[in-house]
Tab-separated table of C-alpha atoms in Angstrom:
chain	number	residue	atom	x	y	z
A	1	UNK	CA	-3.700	-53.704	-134.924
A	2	UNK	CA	-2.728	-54.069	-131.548
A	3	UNK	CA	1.275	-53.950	-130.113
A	4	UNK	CA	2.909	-57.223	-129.960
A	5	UNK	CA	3.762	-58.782	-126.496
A	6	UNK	CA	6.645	-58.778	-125.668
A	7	UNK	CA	8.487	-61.278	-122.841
A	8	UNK	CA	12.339	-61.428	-122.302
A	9	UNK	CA	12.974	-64.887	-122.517
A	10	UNK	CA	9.298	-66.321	-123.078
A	11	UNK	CA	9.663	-70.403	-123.203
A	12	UNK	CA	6.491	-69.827	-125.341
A	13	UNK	CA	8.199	-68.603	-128.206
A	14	UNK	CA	7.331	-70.000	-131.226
A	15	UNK	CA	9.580	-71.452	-133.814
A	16	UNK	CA	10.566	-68.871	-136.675
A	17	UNK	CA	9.826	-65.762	-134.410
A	18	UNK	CA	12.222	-63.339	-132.733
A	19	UNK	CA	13.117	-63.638	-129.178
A	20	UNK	CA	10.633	-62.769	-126.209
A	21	UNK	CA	7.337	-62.407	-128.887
A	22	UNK	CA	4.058	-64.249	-127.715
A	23	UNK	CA	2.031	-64.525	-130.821
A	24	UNK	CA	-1.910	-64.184	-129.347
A	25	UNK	CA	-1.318	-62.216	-126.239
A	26	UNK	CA	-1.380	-58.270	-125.377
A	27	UNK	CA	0.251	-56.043	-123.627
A	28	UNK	CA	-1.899	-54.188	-120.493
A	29	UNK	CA	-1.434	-52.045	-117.606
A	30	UNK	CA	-1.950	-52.862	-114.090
A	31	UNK	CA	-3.314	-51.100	-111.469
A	32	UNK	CA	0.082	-50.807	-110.400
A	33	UNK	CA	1.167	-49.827	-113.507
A	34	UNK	CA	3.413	-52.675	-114.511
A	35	UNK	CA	2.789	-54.281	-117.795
A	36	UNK	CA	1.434	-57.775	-118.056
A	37	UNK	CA	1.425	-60.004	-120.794
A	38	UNK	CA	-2.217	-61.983	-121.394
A	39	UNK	CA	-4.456	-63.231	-123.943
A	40	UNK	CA	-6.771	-61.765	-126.659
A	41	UNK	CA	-10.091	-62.258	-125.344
A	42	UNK	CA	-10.511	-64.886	-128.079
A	43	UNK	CA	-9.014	-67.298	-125.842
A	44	UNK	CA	-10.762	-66.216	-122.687
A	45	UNK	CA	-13.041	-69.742	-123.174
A	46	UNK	CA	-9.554	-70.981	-123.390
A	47	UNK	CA	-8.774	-69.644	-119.517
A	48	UNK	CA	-10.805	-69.708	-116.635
A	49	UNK	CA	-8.800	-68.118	-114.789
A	50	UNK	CA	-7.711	-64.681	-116.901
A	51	UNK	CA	-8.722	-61.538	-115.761
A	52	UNK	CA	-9.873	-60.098	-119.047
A	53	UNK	CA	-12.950	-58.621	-119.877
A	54	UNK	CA	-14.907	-59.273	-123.269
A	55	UNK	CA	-12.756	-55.756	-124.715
A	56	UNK	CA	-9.431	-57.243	-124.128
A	57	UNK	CA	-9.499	-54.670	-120.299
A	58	UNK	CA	-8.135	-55.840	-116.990
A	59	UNK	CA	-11.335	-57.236	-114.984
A	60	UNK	CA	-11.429	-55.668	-111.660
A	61	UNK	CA	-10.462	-57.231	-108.794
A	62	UNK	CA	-6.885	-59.176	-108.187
A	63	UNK	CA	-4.791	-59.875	-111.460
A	64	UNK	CA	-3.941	-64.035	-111.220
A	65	UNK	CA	-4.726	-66.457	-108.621
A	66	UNK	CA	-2.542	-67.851	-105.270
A	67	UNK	CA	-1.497	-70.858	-105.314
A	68	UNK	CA	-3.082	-73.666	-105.614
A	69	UNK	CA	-6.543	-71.960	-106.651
A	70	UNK	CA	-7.870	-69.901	-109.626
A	71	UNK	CA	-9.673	-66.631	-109.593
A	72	UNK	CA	-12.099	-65.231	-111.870
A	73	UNK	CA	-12.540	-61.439	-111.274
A	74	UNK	CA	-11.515	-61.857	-107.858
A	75	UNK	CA	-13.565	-64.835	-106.830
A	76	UNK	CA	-11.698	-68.043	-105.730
A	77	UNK	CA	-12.922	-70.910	-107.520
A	78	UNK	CA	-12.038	-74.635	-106.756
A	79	UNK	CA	-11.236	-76.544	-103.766
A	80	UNK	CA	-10.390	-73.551	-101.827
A	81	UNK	CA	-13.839	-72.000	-102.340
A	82	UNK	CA	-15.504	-74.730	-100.690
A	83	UNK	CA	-13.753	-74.933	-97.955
A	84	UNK	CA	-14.321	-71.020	-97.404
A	85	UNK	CA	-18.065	-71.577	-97.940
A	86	UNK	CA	-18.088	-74.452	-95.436
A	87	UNK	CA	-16.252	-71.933	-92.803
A	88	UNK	CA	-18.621	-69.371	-93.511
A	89	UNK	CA	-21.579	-71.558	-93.038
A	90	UNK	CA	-19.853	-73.332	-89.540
A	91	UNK	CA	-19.218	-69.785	-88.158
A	92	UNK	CA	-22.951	-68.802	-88.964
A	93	UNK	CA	-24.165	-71.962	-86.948
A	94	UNK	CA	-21.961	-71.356	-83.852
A	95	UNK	CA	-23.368	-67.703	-83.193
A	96	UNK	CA	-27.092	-69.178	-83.574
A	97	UNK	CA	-25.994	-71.405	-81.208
A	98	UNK	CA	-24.778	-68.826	-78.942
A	99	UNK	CA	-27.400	-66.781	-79.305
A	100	UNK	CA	-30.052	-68.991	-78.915
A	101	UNK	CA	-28.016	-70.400	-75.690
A	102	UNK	CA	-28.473	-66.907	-74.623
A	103	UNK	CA	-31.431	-66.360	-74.595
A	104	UNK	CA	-32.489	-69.299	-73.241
A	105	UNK	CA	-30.786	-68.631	-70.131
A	106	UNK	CA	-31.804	-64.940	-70.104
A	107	UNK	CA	-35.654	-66.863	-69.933
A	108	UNK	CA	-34.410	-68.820	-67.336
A	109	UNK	CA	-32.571	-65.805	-65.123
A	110	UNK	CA	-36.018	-63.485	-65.342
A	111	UNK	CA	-38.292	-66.141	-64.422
A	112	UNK	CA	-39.999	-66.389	-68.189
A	113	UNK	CA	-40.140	-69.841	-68.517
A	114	UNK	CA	-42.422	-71.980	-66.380
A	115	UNK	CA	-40.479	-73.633	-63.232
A	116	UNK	CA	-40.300	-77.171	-62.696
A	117	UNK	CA	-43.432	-78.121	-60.384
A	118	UNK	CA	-44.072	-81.219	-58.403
A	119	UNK	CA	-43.004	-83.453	-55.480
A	120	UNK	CA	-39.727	-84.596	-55.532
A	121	UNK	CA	-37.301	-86.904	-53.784
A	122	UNK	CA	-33.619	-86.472	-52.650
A	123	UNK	CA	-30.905	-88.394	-54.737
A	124	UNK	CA	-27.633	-87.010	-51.716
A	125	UNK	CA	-27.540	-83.701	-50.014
A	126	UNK	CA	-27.648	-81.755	-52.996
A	127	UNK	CA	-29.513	-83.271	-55.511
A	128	UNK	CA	-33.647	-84.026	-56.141
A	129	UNK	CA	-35.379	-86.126	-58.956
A	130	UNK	CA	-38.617	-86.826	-60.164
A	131	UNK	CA	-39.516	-88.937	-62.682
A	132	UNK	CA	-37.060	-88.932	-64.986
A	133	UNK	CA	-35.878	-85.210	-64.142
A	134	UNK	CA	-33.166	-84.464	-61.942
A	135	UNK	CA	-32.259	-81.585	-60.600
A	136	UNK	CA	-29.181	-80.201	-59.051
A	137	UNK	CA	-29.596	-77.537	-56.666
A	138	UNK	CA	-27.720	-74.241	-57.700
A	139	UNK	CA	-25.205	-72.655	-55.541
A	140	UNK	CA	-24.505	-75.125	-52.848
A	141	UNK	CA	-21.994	-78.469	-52.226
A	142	UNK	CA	-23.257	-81.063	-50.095
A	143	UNK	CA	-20.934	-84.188	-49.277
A	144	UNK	CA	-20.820	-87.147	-51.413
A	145	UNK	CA	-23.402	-89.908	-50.353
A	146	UNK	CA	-20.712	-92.311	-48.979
A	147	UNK	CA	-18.200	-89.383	-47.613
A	148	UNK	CA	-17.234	-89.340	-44.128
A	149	UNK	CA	-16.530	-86.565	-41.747
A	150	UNK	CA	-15.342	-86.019	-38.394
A	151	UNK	CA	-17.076	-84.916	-34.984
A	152	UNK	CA	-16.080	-82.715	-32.480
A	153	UNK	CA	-15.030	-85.779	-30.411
A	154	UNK	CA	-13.167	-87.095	-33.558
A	155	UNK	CA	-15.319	-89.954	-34.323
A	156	UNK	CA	-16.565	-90.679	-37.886
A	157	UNK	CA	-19.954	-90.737	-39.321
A	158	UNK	CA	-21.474	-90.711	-42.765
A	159	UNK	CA	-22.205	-86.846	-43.370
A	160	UNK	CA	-23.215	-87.770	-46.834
A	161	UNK	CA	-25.431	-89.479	-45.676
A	162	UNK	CA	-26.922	-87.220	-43.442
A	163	UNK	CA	-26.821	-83.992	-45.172
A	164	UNK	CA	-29.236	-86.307	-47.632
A	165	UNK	CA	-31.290	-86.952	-44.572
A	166	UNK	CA	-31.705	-83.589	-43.934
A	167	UNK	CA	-32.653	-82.516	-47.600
A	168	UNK	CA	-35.426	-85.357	-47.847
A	169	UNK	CA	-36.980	-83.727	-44.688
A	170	UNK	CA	-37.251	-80.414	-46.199
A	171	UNK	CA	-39.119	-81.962	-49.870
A	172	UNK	CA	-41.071	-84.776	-48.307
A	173	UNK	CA	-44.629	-84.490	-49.412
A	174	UNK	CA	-44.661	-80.813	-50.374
A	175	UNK	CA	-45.196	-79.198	-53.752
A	176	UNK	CA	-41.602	-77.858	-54.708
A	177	UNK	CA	-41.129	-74.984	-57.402
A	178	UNK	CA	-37.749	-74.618	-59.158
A	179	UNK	CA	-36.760	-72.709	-61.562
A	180	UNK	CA	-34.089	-73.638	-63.697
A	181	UNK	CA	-30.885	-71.505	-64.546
A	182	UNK	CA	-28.763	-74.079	-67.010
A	183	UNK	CA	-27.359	-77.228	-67.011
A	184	UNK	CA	-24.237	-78.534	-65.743
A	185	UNK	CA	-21.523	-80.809	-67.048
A	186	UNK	CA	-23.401	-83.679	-66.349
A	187	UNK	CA	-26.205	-82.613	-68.020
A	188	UNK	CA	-28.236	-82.051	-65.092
A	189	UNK	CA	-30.845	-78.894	-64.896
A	190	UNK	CA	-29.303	-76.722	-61.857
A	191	UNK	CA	-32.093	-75.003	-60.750
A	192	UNK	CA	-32.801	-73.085	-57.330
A	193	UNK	CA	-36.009	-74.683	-55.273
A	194	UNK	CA	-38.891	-73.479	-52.998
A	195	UNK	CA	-41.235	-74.481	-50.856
A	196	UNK	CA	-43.501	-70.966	-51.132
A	197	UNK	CA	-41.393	-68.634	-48.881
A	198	UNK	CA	-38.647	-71.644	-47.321
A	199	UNK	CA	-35.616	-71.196	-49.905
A	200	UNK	CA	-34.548	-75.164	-50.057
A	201	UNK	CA	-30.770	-74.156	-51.290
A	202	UNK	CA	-30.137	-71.618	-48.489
A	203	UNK	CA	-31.785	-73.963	-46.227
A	204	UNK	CA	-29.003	-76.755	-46.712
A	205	UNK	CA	-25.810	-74.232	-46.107
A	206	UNK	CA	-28.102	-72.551	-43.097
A	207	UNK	CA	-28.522	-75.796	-41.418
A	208	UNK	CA	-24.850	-76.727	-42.318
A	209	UNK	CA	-25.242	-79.908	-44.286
A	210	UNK	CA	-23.866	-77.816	-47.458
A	211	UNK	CA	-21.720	-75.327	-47.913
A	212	UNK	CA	-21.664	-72.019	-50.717
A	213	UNK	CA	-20.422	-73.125	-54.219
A	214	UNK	CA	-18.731	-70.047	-54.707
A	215	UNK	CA	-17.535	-71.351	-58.124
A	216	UNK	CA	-20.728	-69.915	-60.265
A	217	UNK	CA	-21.535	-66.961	-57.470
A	218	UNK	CA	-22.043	-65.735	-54.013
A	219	UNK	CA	-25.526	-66.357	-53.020
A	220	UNK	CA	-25.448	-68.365	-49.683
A	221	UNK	CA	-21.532	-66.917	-48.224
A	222	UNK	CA	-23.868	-65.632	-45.417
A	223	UNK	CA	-25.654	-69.019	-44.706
A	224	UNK	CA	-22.514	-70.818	-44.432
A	225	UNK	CA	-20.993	-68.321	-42.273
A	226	UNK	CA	-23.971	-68.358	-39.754
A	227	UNK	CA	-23.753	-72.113	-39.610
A	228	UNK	CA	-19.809	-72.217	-39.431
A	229	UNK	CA	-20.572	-70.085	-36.076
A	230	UNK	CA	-22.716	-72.477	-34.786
A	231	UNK	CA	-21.215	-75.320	-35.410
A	232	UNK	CA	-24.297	-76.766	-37.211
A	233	UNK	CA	-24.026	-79.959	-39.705
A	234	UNK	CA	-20.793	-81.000	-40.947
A	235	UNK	CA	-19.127	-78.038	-39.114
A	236	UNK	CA	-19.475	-80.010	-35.613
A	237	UNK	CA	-15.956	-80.833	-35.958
A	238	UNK	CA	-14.073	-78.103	-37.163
């Protein structure tokens, strides 16, 4: 026959029996080593959420559930499950994401994935579409269309305008290739463009109708500098 259970002070008591006796439960010992008080396994259809094995042993795994949730040998069951499963499962789609995003632009970078071909038109000094692509040229920051800028003389003039001008020369009628790095905040494929060995991007800064977007890179610092020297483009007045 197995030792009665003893709790000081047990609300559970039952009427006619001596002080801190729980009819029905057992006495076993933690991993700890302190003593618990739960059922027979008779009543384990009775609780979910006890820890007993079919023998009347502690189950492995942590003895009684947090708040708010039950645990059955260590599992959380309930509302709290679900929300873990749902985490699991978001944090699983974010790094395919990611990785997939990586790749991707690893294609891009090494020249793997087929560059955008064709005859295209400028939109402003930085900027080309065709069809229903548009592209934004990587590396370089023309003026808006409507901006104005300042001559050596201090007059105004539309430099928007013209640096827009000057980028329609340099596409009209030829067969561009760009490749295409990523897309920008807009949603717009940057992407650097050629004309076979003329490099349409450091052809802008050279000519001084754009200047190095230094915010993503380097590439055309030395462009801009050789047309800052010359006063070329919108550097006439500075």
């Amino acid at each position: 026959m197995a030792p009665r259970c003893l709790a000081d002070h047990s609300p559970l008591r039952a009427a006619g029996t001596r002080r801190g006796y729980r009819p029905g439960h057992h006495r076993i010992r933690t991993s700890r080593g302190r003593l618990r008080c739960l059922p027979f396994p008779d009543r384990l259809a009775e609780d979910e959420g006890t820890l007993l094995e079919a023998r009347g042993k502690p189950a492995r795994g942590h003895l009684g559930g947090g708040q708010g949730e039950r645990r059955r040998c260590g599992r959380a069951v309930g509302g709290f499950a679900a929300v873990r499963r749902r985490s699991r499962g978001l944090s699983r789609l974010l790094l395919t994401v990611a990785v997939l995003a990586a790749i991707l632009l690893a294609l891009r970078q090494f020249g793997l994935i087929a560059p955008e071909t064709g005859q295209f038109r400028a939109v402003d000094g930085d900027s080309l579409q065709r069809g229903d692509i548009e592209l934004r040229l990587h590396g370089i920051d023309a003026p808006e269309l409507h901006q104005e800028c300042q001559r050596g003389d201090g007059t105004a003039y539309a430099c928007g305008r013209e640096a827009r001008s000057r980028l329609a020369k340099l596409v009209a009628g030829v067969e561009l290739s760009c490749v295409v790095l990523e897309n920008d905040s807009y949603e717009r494929e940057v992407a650097t463009c050629s004309d076979g060995d003329i490099d349409i991007n450091a052809e802008m800064v050279r000519s001084g109708w754009a200047t190095a977007y230094t915010r993503h890179g380097s590439d055309y610092l030395a462009e801009e500098q050789s047309a800052r020297s010359a006063r070329r483009g919108i550097w006439q007045g500075r």
